[in-house]
mmCIF file of C-alpha atoms in Angstrom:
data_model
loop_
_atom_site.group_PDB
_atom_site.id
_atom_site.type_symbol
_atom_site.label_atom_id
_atom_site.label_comp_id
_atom_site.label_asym_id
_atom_site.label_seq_id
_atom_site.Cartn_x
_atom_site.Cartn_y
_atom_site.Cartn_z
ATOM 1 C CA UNK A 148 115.258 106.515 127.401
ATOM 2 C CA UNK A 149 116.118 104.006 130.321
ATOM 3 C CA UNK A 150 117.434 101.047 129.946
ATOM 4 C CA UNK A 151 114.196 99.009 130.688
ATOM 5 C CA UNK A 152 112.413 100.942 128.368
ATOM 6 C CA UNK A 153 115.443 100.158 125.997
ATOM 7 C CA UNK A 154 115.291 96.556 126.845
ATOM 8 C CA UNK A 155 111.157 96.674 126.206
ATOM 9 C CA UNK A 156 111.688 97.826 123.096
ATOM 10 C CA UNK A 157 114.894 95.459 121.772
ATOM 11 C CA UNK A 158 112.553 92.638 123.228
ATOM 12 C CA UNK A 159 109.238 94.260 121.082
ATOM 13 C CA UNK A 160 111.161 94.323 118.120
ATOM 14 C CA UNK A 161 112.443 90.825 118.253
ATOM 15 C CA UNK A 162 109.099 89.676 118.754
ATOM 16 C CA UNK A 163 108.689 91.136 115.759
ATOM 17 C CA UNK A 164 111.190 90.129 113.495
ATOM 18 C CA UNK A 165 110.463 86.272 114.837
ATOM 19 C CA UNK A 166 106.866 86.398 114.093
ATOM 20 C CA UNK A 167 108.184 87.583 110.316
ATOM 21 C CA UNK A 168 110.465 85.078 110.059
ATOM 22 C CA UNK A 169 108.919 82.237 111.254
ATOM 23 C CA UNK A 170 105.319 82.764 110.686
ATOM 24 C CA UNK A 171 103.816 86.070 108.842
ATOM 25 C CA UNK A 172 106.190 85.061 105.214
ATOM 26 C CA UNK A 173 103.777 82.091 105.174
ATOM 27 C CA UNK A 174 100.601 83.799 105.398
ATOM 28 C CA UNK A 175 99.486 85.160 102.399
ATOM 29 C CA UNK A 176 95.658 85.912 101.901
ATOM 30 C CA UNK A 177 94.041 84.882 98.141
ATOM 31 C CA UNK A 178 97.448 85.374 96.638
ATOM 32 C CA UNK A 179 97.608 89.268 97.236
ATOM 33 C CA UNK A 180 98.071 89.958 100.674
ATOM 34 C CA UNK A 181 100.914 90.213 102.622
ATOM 35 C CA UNK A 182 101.916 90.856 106.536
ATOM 36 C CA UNK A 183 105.055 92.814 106.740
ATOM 37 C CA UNK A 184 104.694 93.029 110.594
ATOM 38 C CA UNK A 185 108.081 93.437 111.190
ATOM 39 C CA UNK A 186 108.028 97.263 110.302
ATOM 40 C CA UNK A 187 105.681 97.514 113.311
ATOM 41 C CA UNK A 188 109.223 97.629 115.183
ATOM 42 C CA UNK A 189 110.144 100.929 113.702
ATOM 43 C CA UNK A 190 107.017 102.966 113.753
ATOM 44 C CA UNK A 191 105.974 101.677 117.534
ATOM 45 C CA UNK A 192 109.519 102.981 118.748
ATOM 46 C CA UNK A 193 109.561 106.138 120.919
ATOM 47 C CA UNK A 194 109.186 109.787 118.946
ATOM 48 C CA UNK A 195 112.516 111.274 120.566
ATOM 49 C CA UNK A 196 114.912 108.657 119.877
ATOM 50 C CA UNK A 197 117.618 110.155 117.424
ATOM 51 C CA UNK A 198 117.280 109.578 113.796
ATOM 52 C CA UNK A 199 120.435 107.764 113.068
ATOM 53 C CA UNK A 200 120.037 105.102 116.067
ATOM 54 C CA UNK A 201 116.117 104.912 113.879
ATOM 55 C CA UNK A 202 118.033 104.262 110.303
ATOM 56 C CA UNK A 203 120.994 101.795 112.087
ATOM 57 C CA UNK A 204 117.539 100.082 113.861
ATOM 58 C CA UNK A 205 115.513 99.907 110.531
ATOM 59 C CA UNK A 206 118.783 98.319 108.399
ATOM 60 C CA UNK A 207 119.468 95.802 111.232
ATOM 61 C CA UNK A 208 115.802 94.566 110.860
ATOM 62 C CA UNK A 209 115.332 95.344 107.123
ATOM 63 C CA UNK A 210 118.647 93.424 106.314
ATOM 64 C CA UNK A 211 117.944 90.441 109.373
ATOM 65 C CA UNK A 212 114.331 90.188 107.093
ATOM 66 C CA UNK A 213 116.492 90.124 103.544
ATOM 67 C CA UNK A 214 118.379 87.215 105.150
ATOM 68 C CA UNK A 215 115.676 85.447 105.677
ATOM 69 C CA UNK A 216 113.986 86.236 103.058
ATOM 70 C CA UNK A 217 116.506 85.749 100.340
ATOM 71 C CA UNK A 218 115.249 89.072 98.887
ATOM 72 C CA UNK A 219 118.831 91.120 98.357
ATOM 73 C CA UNK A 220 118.243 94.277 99.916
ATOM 74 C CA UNK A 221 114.554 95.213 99.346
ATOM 75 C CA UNK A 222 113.335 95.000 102.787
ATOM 76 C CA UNK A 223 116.061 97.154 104.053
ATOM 77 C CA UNK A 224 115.887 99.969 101.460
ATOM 78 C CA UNK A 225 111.978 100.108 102.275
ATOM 79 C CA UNK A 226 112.435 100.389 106.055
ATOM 80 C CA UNK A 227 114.969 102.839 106.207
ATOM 81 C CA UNK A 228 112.675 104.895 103.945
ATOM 82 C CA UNK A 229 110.101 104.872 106.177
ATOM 83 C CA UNK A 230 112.406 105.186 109.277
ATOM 84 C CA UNK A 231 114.152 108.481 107.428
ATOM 85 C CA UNK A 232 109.952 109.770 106.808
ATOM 86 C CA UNK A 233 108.522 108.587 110.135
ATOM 87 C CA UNK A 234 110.602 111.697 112.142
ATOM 88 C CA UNK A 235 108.909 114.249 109.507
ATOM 89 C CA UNK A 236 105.520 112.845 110.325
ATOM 90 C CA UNK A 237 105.314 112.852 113.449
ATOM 91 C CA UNK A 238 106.684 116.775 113.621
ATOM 92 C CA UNK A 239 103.568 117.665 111.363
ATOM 93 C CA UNK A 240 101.253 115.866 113.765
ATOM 94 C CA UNK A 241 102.791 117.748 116.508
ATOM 95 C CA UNK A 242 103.008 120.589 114.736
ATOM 96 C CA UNK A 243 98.876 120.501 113.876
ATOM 97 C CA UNK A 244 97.925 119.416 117.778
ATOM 98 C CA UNK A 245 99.851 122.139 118.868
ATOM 99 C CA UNK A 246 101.960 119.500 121.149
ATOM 100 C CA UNK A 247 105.261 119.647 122.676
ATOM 101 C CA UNK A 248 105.933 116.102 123.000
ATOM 102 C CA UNK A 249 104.925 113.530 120.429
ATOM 103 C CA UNK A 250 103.737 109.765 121.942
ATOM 104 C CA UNK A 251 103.205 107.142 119.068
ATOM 105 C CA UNK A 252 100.479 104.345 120.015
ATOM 106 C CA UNK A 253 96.895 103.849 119.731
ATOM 107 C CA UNK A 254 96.485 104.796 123.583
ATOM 108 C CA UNK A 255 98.363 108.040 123.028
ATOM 109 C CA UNK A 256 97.440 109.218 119.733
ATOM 110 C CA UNK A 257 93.702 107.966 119.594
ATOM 111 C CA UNK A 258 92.518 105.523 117.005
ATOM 112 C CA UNK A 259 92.781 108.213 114.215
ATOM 113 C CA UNK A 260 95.758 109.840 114.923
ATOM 114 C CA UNK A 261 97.520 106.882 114.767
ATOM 115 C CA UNK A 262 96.247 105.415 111.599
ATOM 116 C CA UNK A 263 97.298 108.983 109.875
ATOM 117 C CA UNK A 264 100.395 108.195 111.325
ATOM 118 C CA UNK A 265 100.984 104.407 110.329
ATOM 119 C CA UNK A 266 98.974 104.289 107.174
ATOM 120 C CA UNK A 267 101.127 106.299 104.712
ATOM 121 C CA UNK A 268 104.211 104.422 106.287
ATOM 122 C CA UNK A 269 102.913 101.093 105.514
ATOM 123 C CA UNK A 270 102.138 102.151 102.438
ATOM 124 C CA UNK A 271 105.458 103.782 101.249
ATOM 125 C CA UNK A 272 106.658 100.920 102.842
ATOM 126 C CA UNK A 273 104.685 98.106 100.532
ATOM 127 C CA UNK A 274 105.201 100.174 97.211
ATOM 128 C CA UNK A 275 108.575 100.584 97.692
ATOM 129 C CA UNK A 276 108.905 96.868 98.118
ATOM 130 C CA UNK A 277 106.617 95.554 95.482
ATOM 131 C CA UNK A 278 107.776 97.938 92.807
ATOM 132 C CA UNK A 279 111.123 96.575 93.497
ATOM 133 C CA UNK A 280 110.093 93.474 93.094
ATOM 134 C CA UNK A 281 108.150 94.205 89.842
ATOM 135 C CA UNK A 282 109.665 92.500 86.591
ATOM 136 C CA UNK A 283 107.835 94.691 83.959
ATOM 137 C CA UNK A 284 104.877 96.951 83.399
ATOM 138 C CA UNK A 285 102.256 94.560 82.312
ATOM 139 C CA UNK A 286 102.575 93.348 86.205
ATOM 140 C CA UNK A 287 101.243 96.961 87.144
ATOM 141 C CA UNK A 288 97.780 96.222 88.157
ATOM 142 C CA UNK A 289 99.026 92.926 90.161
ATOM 143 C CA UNK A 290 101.174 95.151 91.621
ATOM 144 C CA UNK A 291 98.875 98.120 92.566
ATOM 145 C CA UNK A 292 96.054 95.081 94.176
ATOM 146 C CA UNK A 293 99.086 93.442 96.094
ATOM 147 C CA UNK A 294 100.089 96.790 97.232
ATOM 148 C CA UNK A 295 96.418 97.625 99.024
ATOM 149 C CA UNK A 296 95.883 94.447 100.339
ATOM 150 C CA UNK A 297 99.020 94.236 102.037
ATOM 151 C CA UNK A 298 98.768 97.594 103.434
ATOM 152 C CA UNK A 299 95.032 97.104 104.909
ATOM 153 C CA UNK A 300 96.577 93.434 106.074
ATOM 154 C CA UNK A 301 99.406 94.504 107.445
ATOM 155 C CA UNK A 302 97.724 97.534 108.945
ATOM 156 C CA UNK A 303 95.177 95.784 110.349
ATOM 157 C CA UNK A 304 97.525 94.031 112.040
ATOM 158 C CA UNK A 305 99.353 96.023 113.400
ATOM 159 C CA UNK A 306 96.394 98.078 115.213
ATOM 160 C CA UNK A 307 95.195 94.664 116.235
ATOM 161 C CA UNK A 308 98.680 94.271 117.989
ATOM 162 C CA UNK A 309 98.564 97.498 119.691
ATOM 163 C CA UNK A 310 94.993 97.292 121.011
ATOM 164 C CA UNK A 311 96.119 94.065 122.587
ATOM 165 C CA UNK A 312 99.667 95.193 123.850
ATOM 166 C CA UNK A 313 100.348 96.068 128.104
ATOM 167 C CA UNK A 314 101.939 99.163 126.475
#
């Protein structure tokens, strides 16, 4: 990676973590959905780059989100699960295209390509989170709603982000 690709993507992923902070933890749809946009920064970075710069990346923006956030923790165990799964996925979708090199974006992948890359992410991602964040088992069907409509919100989201990015 060069450094101006380097510097496009430290830039991309404070955009990221700024919109989080400052304006996605406020946005919550009838009481259920949630935009953890933030995690966009770990599954739009490059294929190749080495897994433990990926898990040192995903705890400096899970742990820069649990300051924030006040939430102890939870957003960085969730990212650096995804960010220790992401490498495996994208080897089986190379693996079944028969690729040598592995690109991850809409323009790249094609539209469903990428959403069988992002979708299970974002999904580990939000049920890791909000079954941390679950007090008992009578919250389980809460828990299962808040869990799908944050994934198709933050999803959505993110797609909308990468159909609109110069990327």
């Amino acid at each position: 990676m060069s450094l101006r690709e380097a510097i496009q993507y430290s830039l991309m992923i404070l955009l990221y973590l700024f919109l989080q902070i400052f304006f996605m933890r406020n946005i919550v749809l009838f009481n259920y959905a949630f935009c953890f946009i933030y995690i966009a920064g770990i599954l739009l970075l490059p294929a190749d780059i080495d897994r433990l710069y990926l898990l040192l990346i995903a705890f400096g923006i899970g742990f820069t989100v649990d300051v924030f956030s006040n939430t102890f923790g939870m957003h960085a165990s969730a990212t650096v699960l995804i960010a220790y799964l992401r490498p495996f996925l994208i080897h089986y979708q190379m693996k079944s295209k028969g690729a040598e090199r592995a690109e991850v974006g809409i323009r790249a992948q094609g539209l469903g390509a990428f959403l069988f890359y992002l979708f299970p992410l974002v999904l580990l991602h939000h049920s890791m989170l909000f079954f941390m964040e679950m007090n008992h088992f009578g919250m389980i069907l809460y828990t299962l709603i808040r869990i799908g409509a944050s994934t198709l919100f933050t999803t959505l989201l993110i797609i909308l982000l990468e159909l609109f990015s110069k990327r």
